[in-house]
Amino acid sequence: MKWHPDKNPNNKKEAEANFKRISEAYEA
């Protein structure tokens, strides 16, 4: 999970945005 926020403490906002987008893509 490359974009998981916990794996990107220095880049949390971007990681959360990417993680959210990826999660939504999986649900579609």
Coordinates of N, CA and C in Angstrom, one line a residue:
M1 N 0.8 -1.2 0.0 CA 0.0 0.0 0.0 C 0.9 1.2 0.0
K2 N 1.2 1.6 -1.2 CA 2.2 2.7 -1.4 C 1.7 4.1 -0.8
W3 N 0.4 4.3 -0.9 CA -0.1 5.6 -0.5 C -0.8 5.7 0.8
H4 N -0.6 4.6 1.6 CA -1.3 4.7 2.9 C -0.7 5.8 3.8
P5 N -1.6 6.6 4.4 CA -1.1 7.8 5.1 C -0.1 7.4 6.2
D6 N -0.2 6.3 6.8 CA 0.7 5.9 7.9 C 2.1 5.6 7.4
K7 N 2.2 5.3 6.1 CA 3.5 5.0 5.5 C 4.2 6.3 4.9
N8 N 3.4 7.4 5.0 CA 3.9 8.7 4.5 C 3.7 9.8 5.5
P9 N 4.4 9.7 6.6 CA 4.2 10.7 7.7 C 4.6 12.1 7.2
N10 N 5.6 12.2 6.3 CA 6.1 13.5 5.9 C 5.2 14.1 4.8
N11 N 4.3 13.3 4.2 CA 3.5 13.8 3.1 C 2.1 13.3 3.3
K12 N 1.6 13.5 4.5 CA 0.3 12.9 4.9 C -0.9 13.4 4.1
K13 N -0.9 14.7 3.9 CA -2.1 15.2 3.2 C -2.2 14.6 1.8
E14 N -1.1 14.6 1.1 CA -1.1 14.1 -0.3 C -1.4 12.6 -0.3
A15 N -0.8 11.9 0.7 CA -1.0 10.4 0.8 C -2.5 10.2 1.1
E16 N -3.1 11.0 2.0 CA -4.5 10.8 2.3 C -5.4 11.0 1.0
A17 N -5.1 12.0 0.3 CA -5.8 12.3 -0.9 C -5.7 11.2 -1.9
N18 N -4.5 10.7 -2.1 CA -4.3 9.6 -3.1 C -5.0 8.3 -2.5
F19 N -4.9 8.1 -1.2 CA -5.5 6.9 -0.6 C -7.0 6.9 -0.8
K20 N -7.6 8.1 -0.6 CA -9.0 8.2 -0.8 C -9.4 8.0 -2.2
R21 N -8.7 8.5 -3.1 CA -9.0 8.4 -4.6 C -8.9 6.9 -5.0
I22 N -7.9 6.2 -4.5 CA -7.7 4.8 -4.8 C -8.8 4.0 -4.2
S23 N -9.1 4.3 -2.9 CA -10.2 3.5 -2.3 C -11.5 3.7 -3.0
E24 N -11.8 4.9 -3.5 CA -13.0 5.1 -4.3 C -13.0 4.3 -5.6
A25 N -11.8 4.3 -6.2 CA -11.7 3.6 -7.5 C -12.0 2.1 -7.3
Y26 N -11.5 1.5 -6.2 CA -11.7 0.1 -5.9 C -13.2 -0.2 -5.7
E27 N -13.9 0.7 -5.0 CA -15.3 0.5 -4.7 C -16.2 0.6 -6.0
A28 N -15.8 1.4 -7.0 CA -16.6 1.6 -8.2 C -16.7 0.3 -9.0

